mmCIF file of C-alpha atoms and ligand atoms in Angstrom:
data_model
loop_
_atom_site.group_PDB
_atom_site.id
_atom_site.type_symbol
_atom_site.label_atom_id
_atom_site.label_comp_id
_atom_site.label_asym_id
_atom_site.label_seq_id
_atom_site.Cartn_x
_atom_site.Cartn_y
_atom_site.Cartn_z
ATOM 1 C CA MET A 1 99.243 27.820 177.981
ATOM 2 C CA THR A 2 98.916 31.061 176.008
ATOM 3 C CA ARG A 3 95.750 31.362 173.999
ATOM 4 C CA LEU A 4 96.341 32.447 170.458
ATOM 5 C CA HIS A 5 93.645 34.060 168.435
ATOM 6 C CA ALA A 6 93.973 33.130 164.830
ATOM 7 C CA ALA A 7 90.654 34.607 163.828
ATOM 8 C CA SER A 8 91.524 38.031 165.160
ATOM 9 C CA THR A 9 95.055 37.746 163.803
ATOM 10 C CA ALA A 10 93.523 37.096 160.431
ATOM 11 C CA ARG A 11 91.962 40.551 160.454
ATOM 12 C CA SER A 12 95.194 42.275 161.353
ATOM 13 C CA ALA A 13 97.226 44.548 159.100
ATOM 14 C CA ASP A 14 99.321 41.571 158.051
ATOM 15 C CA TRP A 15 96.378 40.123 156.208
ATOM 16 C CA ARG A 16 97.462 40.477 152.627
ATOM 17 C CA LEU A 17 96.400 37.235 151.047
ATOM 18 C CA SER A 18 95.704 38.537 147.601
ATOM 19 C CA GLU A 19 98.824 40.645 147.271
ATOM 20 C CA LEU A 20 101.237 37.830 146.544
ATOM 21 C CA ILE A 21 102.166 37.160 142.959
ATOM 22 C CA TYR A 22 102.617 33.454 142.462
ATOM 23 C CA PRO A 23 104.325 31.755 139.518
ATOM 24 C CA VAL A 24 101.975 30.108 137.022
ATOM 25 C CA ARG A 25 100.147 26.972 138.028
ATOM 26 C CA VAL A 26 97.818 24.510 136.360
ATOM 27 C CA GLU A 27 94.501 24.528 138.164
ATOM 28 C CA ALA A 28 93.625 21.130 139.642
ATOM 29 C CA ILE A 29 92.128 21.827 143.058
ATOM 30 C CA GLY A 30 88.978 23.696 142.072
ATOM 31 C CA SER A 31 87.139 25.048 145.070
ATOM 32 C CA PRO A 32 88.663 25.227 148.574
ATOM 33 C CA THR A 33 88.724 21.930 150.437
ATOM 34 C CA PRO A 34 86.316 22.003 153.400
ATOM 35 C CA ILE A 35 87.262 22.566 157.020
ATOM 36 C CA GLN A 36 85.001 20.327 159.084
ATOM 37 C CA ALA A 37 84.476 19.874 162.817
ATOM 38 C CA LEU A 38 85.191 16.467 164.340
ATOM 39 C CA PRO A 39 82.665 16.541 167.218
ATOM 40 C CA THR A 40 82.519 12.825 167.981
ATOM 41 C CA LEU A 41 86.269 12.309 167.917
ATOM 42 C CA SER A 42 86.732 15.396 170.114
ATOM 43 C CA ARG A 43 84.212 14.030 172.624
ATOM 44 C CA VAL A 44 85.676 10.514 172.670
ATOM 45 C CA LEU A 45 89.183 11.875 173.295
ATOM 46 C CA CYS A 46 87.999 14.341 175.988
ATOM 47 C CA GLY A 47 90.494 16.817 174.581
ATOM 48 C CA PRO A 48 90.477 20.020 172.518
ATOM 49 C CA GLN A 49 87.944 20.751 169.779
ATOM 50 C CA LEU A 50 89.259 19.053 166.666
ATOM 51 C CA TYR A 51 88.777 20.159 163.081
ATOM 52 C CA VAL A 52 90.012 18.681 159.825
ATOM 53 C CA LYS A 53 91.144 20.380 156.605
ATOM 54 C CA ARG A 54 90.040 17.972 153.909
ATOM 55 C CA ASP A 55 92.951 17.940 151.457
ATOM 56 C CA ASP A 56 92.142 14.254 151.093
ATOM 57 C CA ALA A 57 89.007 15.455 149.315
ATOM 58 C CA ILE A 58 90.783 17.418 146.576
ATOM 59 C CA GLY A 59 88.888 16.337 143.485
ATOM 60 C CA ALA A 60 91.803 15.619 141.186
ATOM 61 C CA GLY A 61 94.029 12.609 141.646
ATOM 62 C CA MET A 62 92.006 10.931 144.424
ATOM 63 C CA GLY A 63 93.091 13.736 146.693
ATOM 64 C CA GLY A 64 96.179 14.454 148.716
ATOM 65 C CA ASN A 65 98.679 17.171 149.439
ATOM 66 C CA LYS A 66 100.941 16.529 146.434
ATOM 67 C CA THR A 67 98.264 17.859 144.079
ATOM 68 C CA ARG A 68 98.741 21.362 145.513
ATOM 69 C CA LYS A 69 102.486 21.185 144.864
ATOM 70 C CA LEU A 70 102.051 19.657 141.434
ATOM 71 C CA GLU A 71 99.884 22.558 140.283
ATOM 72 C CA PHE A 72 103.084 24.624 140.281
ATOM 73 C CA LEU A 73 105.578 21.930 139.307
ATOM 74 C CA VAL A 74 103.636 20.666 136.314
ATOM 75 C CA ALA A 75 103.024 24.230 135.118
ATOM 76 C CA ASP A 76 106.806 24.675 135.160
ATOM 77 C CA ALA A 77 107.282 21.432 133.206
ATOM 78 C CA LEU A 78 104.765 22.556 130.591
ATOM 79 C CA ALA A 79 106.319 26.035 130.378
ATOM 80 C CA GLN A 80 109.679 24.411 129.673
ATOM 81 C CA GLY A 81 108.149 22.321 126.898
ATOM 82 C CA CYS A 82 108.826 19.005 128.650
ATOM 83 C CA ASN A 83 107.019 15.897 127.472
ATOM 84 C CA ARG A 84 107.715 13.495 130.368
ATOM 85 C CA LEU A 85 107.454 13.704 134.140
ATOM 86 C CA VAL A 86 109.982 11.667 136.102
ATOM 87 C CA THR A 87 109.603 11.330 139.849
ATOM 88 C CA LEU A 88 110.387 8.962 142.708
ATOM 89 C CA GLY A 89 108.971 7.621 145.936
ATOM 90 C CA GLY A 90 108.108 4.591 148.022
ATOM 91 C CA PRO A 91 106.219 1.731 146.346
ATOM 92 C CA GLN A 92 102.935 3.092 147.756
ATOM 93 C CA SER A 93 103.852 6.725 147.048
ATOM 94 C CA ASN A 94 100.840 9.031 146.973
ATOM 95 C CA HIS A 95 103.045 11.636 145.338
ATOM 96 C CA CYS A 96 103.809 9.285 142.433
ATOM 97 C CA ARG A 97 100.122 8.475 141.956
ATOM 98 C CA GLN A 98 99.203 12.153 141.897
ATOM 99 C CA THR A 99 102.050 12.872 139.454
ATOM 100 C CA ALA A 100 100.771 10.098 137.170
ATOM 101 C CA ILE A 101 97.332 11.680 137.209
ATOM 102 C CA PHE A 102 98.709 15.086 136.153
ATOM 103 C CA ALA A 103 100.744 13.397 133.420
ATOM 104 C CA ALA A 104 97.692 11.592 132.043
ATOM 105 C CA LYS A 105 95.587 14.725 132.193
ATOM 106 C CA HIS A 106 98.183 16.880 130.409
ATOM 107 C CA GLY A 107 99.261 14.343 127.802
ATOM 108 C CA LEU A 108 102.715 13.761 129.283
ATOM 109 C CA CYS A 109 104.495 10.426 129.724
ATOM 110 C CA CYS A 110 105.263 9.463 133.290
ATOM 111 C CA ASP A 111 108.158 7.527 134.819
ATOM 112 C CA LEU A 112 107.955 6.547 138.469
ATOM 113 C CA VAL A 113 111.098 5.330 140.211
ATOM 114 C CA LEU A 114 110.017 3.314 143.235
ATOM 115 C CA ALA A 115 112.035 1.952 146.130
ATOM 116 C CA GLY A 116 112.788 -1.757 146.370
ATOM 117 C CA GLU A 117 111.722 -4.690 144.219
ATOM 118 C CA ALA A 118 108.472 -5.053 142.296
ATOM 119 C CA PRO A 119 105.936 -6.639 144.641
ATOM 120 C CA GLY A 120 104.040 -9.754 143.595
ATOM 121 C CA SER A 121 100.731 -7.969 143.294
ATOM 122 C CA SER A 122 99.664 -4.452 142.395
ATOM 123 C CA LEU A 123 97.584 -3.089 145.243
ATOM 124 C CA GLY A 124 96.694 0.402 146.379
ATOM 125 C CA ASN A 125 98.540 3.172 144.589
ATOM 126 C CA LEU A 126 100.480 0.722 142.396
ATOM 127 C CA LEU A 127 97.283 -0.409 140.746
ATOM 128 C CA ILE A 128 96.268 3.201 140.116
ATOM 129 C CA ASP A 129 99.722 4.100 138.722
ATOM 130 C CA ASP A 130 99.396 1.189 136.332
ATOM 131 C CA LEU A 131 95.862 2.110 135.248
ATOM 132 C CA LEU A 132 97.113 5.624 134.490
ATOM 133 C CA GLY A 133 99.715 4.252 132.128
ATOM 134 C CA ALA A 134 102.740 5.278 134.190
ATOM 135 C CA ARG A 135 105.946 3.322 133.690
ATOM 136 C CA LEU A 136 107.207 1.847 136.935
ATOM 137 C CA HIS A 137 110.928 1.413 137.560
ATOM 138 C CA PHE A 138 111.890 -0.434 140.730
ATOM 139 C CA ALA A 139 115.230 0.757 142.039
ATOM 140 C CA GLY A 140 116.084 -2.486 143.888
ATOM 141 C CA ASN A 141 118.910 -1.733 146.274
ATOM 142 C CA ARG A 142 120.152 1.304 144.340
ATOM 143 C CA PRO A 143 119.384 4.871 145.456
ATOM 144 C CA ARG A 144 116.232 6.078 143.710
ATOM 145 C CA GLU A 145 117.828 9.430 142.870
ATOM 146 C CA GLU A 146 120.578 7.640 140.968
ATOM 147 C CA VAL A 147 118.107 5.562 138.950
ATOM 148 C CA ALA A 148 116.039 8.668 138.199
ATOM 149 C CA ALA A 149 119.116 10.623 137.052
ATOM 150 C CA GLU A 150 120.068 7.736 134.775
ATOM 151 C CA LEU A 151 116.593 7.678 133.264
ATOM 152 C CA ILE A 152 116.674 11.408 132.660
ATOM 153 C CA ARG A 153 119.986 11.108 130.816
ATOM 154 C CA ALA A 154 118.696 8.215 128.733
ATOM 155 C CA TRP A 155 115.531 10.088 127.720
ATOM 156 C CA GLN A 156 117.528 13.212 126.889
ATOM 157 C CA ALA A 157 119.923 11.172 124.764
ATOM 158 C CA GLY A 158 116.884 9.866 122.880
ATOM 159 C CA GLY A 159 115.667 13.401 122.147
ATOM 160 C CA GLU A 160 112.949 13.459 124.807
ATOM 161 C CA ARG A 161 112.360 16.322 127.242
ATOM 162 C CA PRO A 162 111.983 14.858 130.729
ATOM 163 C CA TYR A 163 111.196 16.981 133.803
ATOM 164 C CA LEU A 164 112.450 15.732 137.157
ATOM 165 C CA ILE A 165 110.225 16.251 140.169
ATOM 166 C CA PRO A 166 112.238 15.631 143.358
ATOM 167 C CA LEU A 167 110.986 13.440 146.206
ATOM 168 C CA GLY A 168 107.519 14.457 147.348
ATOM 169 C CA GLY A 169 107.552 17.500 145.054
ATOM 170 C CA SER A 170 109.246 19.231 147.979
ATOM 171 C CA THR A 171 111.019 22.146 146.342
ATOM 172 C CA GLY A 172 110.511 25.854 146.861
ATOM 173 C CA LEU A 173 108.201 25.875 143.854
ATOM 174 C CA GLY A 174 106.169 22.894 145.097
ATOM 175 C CA ALA A 175 105.866 24.385 148.581
ATOM 176 C CA LEU A 176 104.027 27.369 147.102
ATOM 177 C CA GLY A 177 101.035 25.035 146.918
ATOM 178 C CA TYR A 178 100.957 25.092 150.707
ATOM 179 C CA VAL A 179 101.520 28.820 150.944
ATOM 180 C CA ARG A 180 98.307 29.097 148.935
ATOM 181 C CA ALA A 181 96.692 26.398 151.078
ATOM 182 C CA MET A 182 97.496 28.421 154.191
ATOM 183 C CA ALA A 183 95.860 31.478 152.647
ATOM 184 C CA GLU A 184 92.836 29.359 151.764
ATOM 185 C CA ALA A 185 92.580 27.913 155.280
ATOM 186 C CA LEU A 186 92.996 31.278 157.008
ATOM 187 C CA GLU A 187 90.225 32.723 154.889
ATOM 188 C CA GLN A 188 87.941 29.841 155.932
ATOM 189 C CA ILE A 189 88.972 30.169 159.573
ATOM 190 C CA ARG A 190 88.077 33.841 159.427
ATOM 191 C CA ASP A 191 84.783 33.322 157.585
ATOM 192 C CA GLN A 192 83.688 30.451 159.848
ATOM 193 C CA GLN A 193 84.855 32.360 162.928
ATOM 194 C CA LEU A 194 86.939 29.468 164.132
ATOM 195 C CA ASP A 195 89.723 30.181 166.557
ATOM 196 C CA ILE A 196 92.299 27.640 165.498
ATOM 197 C CA ASP A 197 95.310 27.918 167.799
ATOM 198 C CA THR A 198 97.165 24.821 166.600
ATOM 199 C CA MET A 199 97.537 23.097 163.262
ATOM 200 C CA VAL A 200 98.874 19.549 163.057
ATOM 201 C CA VAL A 201 100.366 18.092 159.873
ATOM 202 C CA ALA A 202 102.225 14.935 158.861
ATOM 203 C CA SER A 203 105.714 15.961 157.757
ATOM 204 C CA SER A 204 108.079 13.856 155.669
ATOM 205 C CA SER A 205 109.795 15.427 152.662
ATOM 206 C CA ALA A 206 109.015 18.771 154.324
ATOM 207 C CA GLY A 207 107.430 20.750 151.482
ATOM 208 C CA THR A 208 103.996 20.805 153.032
ATOM 209 C CA GLN A 209 105.084 22.135 156.398
ATOM 210 C CA ALA A 210 107.515 24.538 154.703
ATOM 211 C CA GLY A 211 104.645 26.073 152.741
ATOM 212 C CA LEU A 212 102.416 26.305 155.806
ATOM 213 C CA VAL A 213 105.129 27.861 157.935
ATOM 214 C CA LEU A 214 105.988 30.404 155.255
ATOM 215 C CA GLY A 215 102.298 31.137 154.728
ATOM 216 C CA ALA A 216 101.921 31.701 158.463
ATOM 217 C CA ALA A 217 104.795 34.208 158.413
ATOM 218 C CA LEU A 218 103.490 36.008 155.333
ATOM 219 C CA PHE A 219 99.860 36.185 156.409
ATOM 220 C CA GLY A 220 100.387 36.814 160.101
ATOM 221 C CA TYR A 221 99.029 33.557 161.535
ATOM 222 C CA SER A 222 100.477 33.285 165.008
ATOM 223 C CA GLY A 223 99.163 29.867 166.077
ATOM 224 C CA ARG A 224 101.319 26.757 166.336
ATOM 225 C CA ILE A 225 102.023 24.580 163.327
ATOM 226 C CA LEU A 226 103.058 21.219 164.723
ATOM 227 C CA GLY A 227 104.688 18.869 162.234
ATOM 228 C CA ILE A 228 104.660 15.207 163.168
ATOM 229 C CA SER A 229 107.761 13.692 161.646
ATOM 230 C CA ILE A 230 106.981 10.516 159.721
ATOM 231 C CA ASP A 231 110.502 9.293 159.113
ATOM 232 C CA ALA A 232 113.216 11.884 159.745
ATOM 233 C CA PRO A 233 115.028 12.904 162.924
ATOM 234 C CA GLU A 234 114.066 16.318 164.232
ATOM 235 C CA ARG A 235 117.142 18.323 163.245
ATOM 236 C CA LYS A 236 117.155 17.019 159.689
ATOM 237 C CA LEU A 237 113.466 17.687 159.144
ATOM 238 C CA ARG A 238 113.713 21.185 160.620
ATOM 239 C CA ARG A 239 116.584 22.007 158.288
ATOM 240 C CA TRP A 240 114.685 20.743 155.235
ATOM 241 C CA ILE A 241 111.622 22.758 156.209
ATOM 242 C CA SER A 242 113.633 25.921 156.645
ATOM 243 C CA ASP A 243 115.608 25.464 153.393
ATOM 244 C CA ILE A 244 112.475 24.827 151.336
ATOM 245 C CA ALA A 245 110.564 27.688 152.975
ATOM 246 C CA LEU A 246 113.362 30.106 152.133
ATOM 247 C CA GLN A 247 113.465 28.904 148.522
ATOM 248 C CA ALA A 248 109.722 29.412 148.305
ATOM 249 C CA ALA A 249 110.011 32.878 149.835
ATOM 250 C CA ALA A 250 112.614 33.780 147.221
ATOM 251 C CA LEU A 251 110.218 32.783 144.433
ATOM 252 C CA LEU A 252 107.623 35.124 145.951
ATOM 253 C CA ARG A 253 110.237 37.863 146.398
ATOM 254 C CA ARG A 254 109.438 37.919 150.083
ATOM 255 C CA THR A 255 112.663 36.731 151.738
ATOM 256 C CA GLY A 256 112.899 39.967 153.683
ATOM 257 C CA ALA A 257 109.438 39.567 155.129
ATOM 258 C CA VAL A 258 110.048 36.119 156.517
ATOM 259 C CA GLY A 259 112.304 36.813 159.495
ATOM 260 C CA ALA A 260 112.573 33.883 161.852
ATOM 261 C CA LEU A 261 110.233 31.102 160.777
ATOM 262 C CA GLU A 262 108.448 29.207 163.536
ATOM 263 C CA ILE A 263 109.304 25.583 162.881
ATOM 264 C CA GLU A 264 107.973 23.025 165.341
ATOM 265 C CA VAL A 265 108.584 19.319 164.789
ATOM 266 C CA ASP A 266 107.833 16.297 166.963
ATOM 267 C CA ALA A 267 109.941 13.290 165.963
ATOM 268 C CA ARG A 268 108.919 10.918 168.749
ATOM 269 C CA TYR A 269 106.496 8.893 166.633
ATOM 270 C CA LEU A 270 108.764 7.271 164.044
ATOM 271 C CA GLY A 271 107.670 3.805 165.220
ATOM 272 C CA GLY A 272 109.165 0.941 163.251
ATOM 273 C CA GLY A 273 110.211 3.278 160.433
ATOM 274 C CA TYR A 274 108.749 4.545 157.170
ATOM 275 C CA ALA A 275 105.559 2.743 156.106
ATOM 276 C CA VAL A 276 105.745 0.263 158.986
ATOM 277 C CA VAL A 277 102.226 0.119 160.376
ATOM 278 C CA GLY A 278 102.036 -0.443 164.122
ATOM 279 C CA SER A 279 99.276 -0.174 166.693
ATOM 280 C CA LEU A 280 99.629 3.639 166.830
ATOM 281 C CA GLU A 281 98.633 4.005 163.182
ATOM 282 C CA ARG A 282 96.110 1.157 163.184
ATOM 283 C CA ASP A 283 94.253 2.434 166.239
ATOM 284 C CA ALA A 284 94.203 6.006 164.946
ATOM 285 C CA ILE A 285 92.837 4.917 161.568
ATOM 286 C CA ARG A 286 90.119 2.818 163.234
ATOM 287 C CA THR A 287 89.211 5.538 165.736
ATOM 288 C CA MET A 288 88.875 8.193 163.023
ATOM 289 C CA ALA A 289 86.890 5.849 160.779
ATOM 290 C CA GLU A 290 84.533 4.681 163.539
ATOM 291 C CA THR A 291 83.902 8.123 165.062
ATOM 292 C CA GLU A 292 83.827 10.378 162.011
ATOM 293 C CA GLY A 293 83.587 8.131 158.955
ATOM 294 C CA LEU A 294 86.848 9.545 157.592
ATOM 295 C CA LEU A 295 89.630 7.384 156.214
ATOM 296 C CA LEU A 296 93.205 8.213 157.168
ATOM 297 C CA ASP A 297 96.182 6.576 155.471
ATOM 298 C CA PRO A 298 98.587 3.999 156.916
ATOM 299 C CA VAL A 299 101.873 5.860 156.342
ATOM 300 C CA TYR A 300 101.320 9.567 157.046
ATOM 301 C CA THR A 301 97.999 10.731 158.431
ATOM 302 C CA GLY A 302 97.478 7.547 160.479
ATOM 303 C CA ARG A 303 100.794 8.187 162.201
ATOM 304 C CA ALA A 304 100.206 11.923 162.622
ATOM 305 C CA MET A 305 96.716 11.381 164.055
ATOM 306 C CA GLY A 306 98.116 8.629 166.285
ATOM 307 C CA ALA A 307 100.616 11.159 167.596
ATOM 308 C CA LEU A 308 97.904 13.778 168.140
ATOM 309 C CA ILE A 309 95.722 11.273 170.015
ATOM 310 C CA ASP A 310 98.708 10.299 172.161
ATOM 311 C CA LEU A 311 99.539 13.950 172.902
ATOM 312 C CA ILE A 312 95.904 14.636 173.845
ATOM 313 C CA GLY A 313 95.963 11.622 176.182
ATOM 314 C CA LYS A 314 99.068 13.053 177.837
ATOM 315 C CA GLY A 315 97.325 16.370 178.476
ATOM 316 C CA ALA A 316 99.277 18.414 175.930
ATOM 317 C CA PHE A 317 96.129 20.403 175.011
ATOM 318 C CA ASP A 318 93.328 21.842 177.101
ATOM 319 C CA LYS A 319 89.634 21.520 176.302
ATOM 320 C CA HIS A 320 89.257 25.121 175.202
ATOM 321 C CA GLN A 321 91.777 24.819 172.441
ATOM 322 C CA ASN A 322 90.876 24.363 168.776
ATOM 323 C CA VAL A 323 93.146 22.109 166.775
ATOM 324 C CA LEU A 324 93.074 21.791 162.983
ATOM 325 C CA PHE A 325 94.382 18.520 161.562
ATOM 326 C CA TRP A 326 95.518 18.721 157.939
ATOM 327 C CA HIS A 327 94.246 15.564 156.264
ATOM 328 C CA THR A 328 96.865 15.291 153.556
ATOM 329 C CA GLY A 329 95.300 12.234 151.877
ATOM 330 C CA GLY A 330 96.716 8.789 151.223
ATOM 331 C CA ALA A 331 93.719 6.511 151.729
ATOM 332 C CA PRO A 332 94.150 4.993 148.235
ATOM 333 C CA ALA A 333 97.120 3.103 149.764
ATOM 334 C CA LEU A 334 95.016 1.423 152.468
ATOM 335 C CA SER A 335 94.369 -1.858 150.672
ATOM 336 C CA ALA A 336 98.117 -2.463 150.267
ATOM 337 C CA PHE A 337 98.427 -2.527 154.075
ATOM 338 C CA ALA A 338 95.377 -4.712 154.703
ATOM 339 C CA GLU A 339 97.230 -7.380 156.675
ATOM 340 C CA ARG A 340 98.712 -4.960 159.171
ATOM 341 C CA LEU A 341 95.492 -3.000 159.451
ATOM 342 C CA MET A 342 93.282 -6.034 160.129
ATOM 343 C CA ASP A 343 95.577 -7.360 162.897
ATOM 344 C CA GLY A 344 93.822 -7.585 166.195
ATOM 345 C CA SER A 345 90.590 -6.107 164.928
ATOM 346 C CA PRO A 346 87.670 -7.329 167.024
ATOM 347 C CA CYS A 347 85.604 -7.797 163.862
ATOM 348 C CA HIS A 348 88.109 -10.140 162.293
ATOM 349 C CA GLY A 349 89.681 -11.859 165.282
HETATM 350 C C1 PLP B 1 103.670 13.038 151.143
HETATM 351 C C2 PLP B 1 102.593 12.984 152.184
HETATM 352 C C3 PLP B 1 102.709 13.700 153.391
HETATM 353 C C4 PLP B 1 103.937 14.479 153.767
HETATM 354 O O1 PLP B 1 104.085 15.647 153.035
HETATM 355 P P1 PLP B 1 105.571 16.227 152.807
HETATM 356 O O2 PLP B 1 105.373 17.441 152.020
HETATM 357 O O3 PLP B 1 106.334 15.141 152.096
HETATM 358 O O4 PLP B 1 106.161 16.477 154.151
HETATM 359 C C5 PLP B 1 101.667 13.650 154.287
HETATM 360 N N1 PLP B 1 100.563 12.920 154.021
HETATM 361 C C6 PLP B 1 100.421 12.207 152.887
HETATM 362 C C7 PLP B 1 99.187 11.407 152.705
HETATM 363 C C8 PLP B 1 101.430 12.213 151.929
HETATM 364 O O5 PLP B 1 101.287 11.487 150.807
#
């Protein structure tokens, strides 16, 4: 396998982090999220040296990747004079929870359109959405987009100014949050003299990986960015990533600089489907918690780490490699999946 040297790449002529002019954003992240080594997990797996980028530890909104996207999206909503945020997701959507936090913070009303029927009890993110004063609309068997569009029309008819944030905040504008995140990470990699040759990220509505991939092209990072698909077949996810990355590049006036984006997706870990917790996710969550004291989430990072552990077991990496896992958050959803997560645990058997 070719060794790639991110740290030396980061000092190359392509290193122009501060030159980009981004659209306005509302600051929510504060200082850079840490990159930490995972020495015990690396030893237990007998694989490459593992590191984690702690986007779960973003201060605002109980952490998570959507906060980086929402810095740009909410700034746009405010610039347009909107007074409500409308967005959609699964019942345990981390994106919806983070949107509700921005809304509360900026004095906006918040409508969340969630898939399926209202569950009997409010656990995990649903509880937090409720505490934040968001209005929950369960779409039942109708498409969420349709329900959201209907809401928007109704609010507009009533003289309100709603702002629609598409699924996962995955638009060109939202993806800029991960272009910035890539710049942030590359700066840390350079300063800490790490030699990260592979990054691994959970990929679903594609905005996160799109931002990372575009950032890699803009800043000259030549390592792999491996997206673990959470719920979409490979071709679909790759197309979304490329579309969103190009939209983001257009906003930065850098379409010419992009060339061929390196998009790598592994869609072999879809398991029982979206938000269906199986042994892959459960074991990964327990392994990470027991070795490093870090909490992954049941839907995204549990699956992506499960995939990484499986790939390491199959010899996909050698011991000299350095792999950075993007912890994109989601642990606030854990309690809603308690039954599936406790299954088969030796402590509760
Ligand atoms: C939404 C989400 C992802 C996936 O990010 P996309 O930009 O939708 O691909 C990964 N991890 C967590 C915890 C998320 O909430």
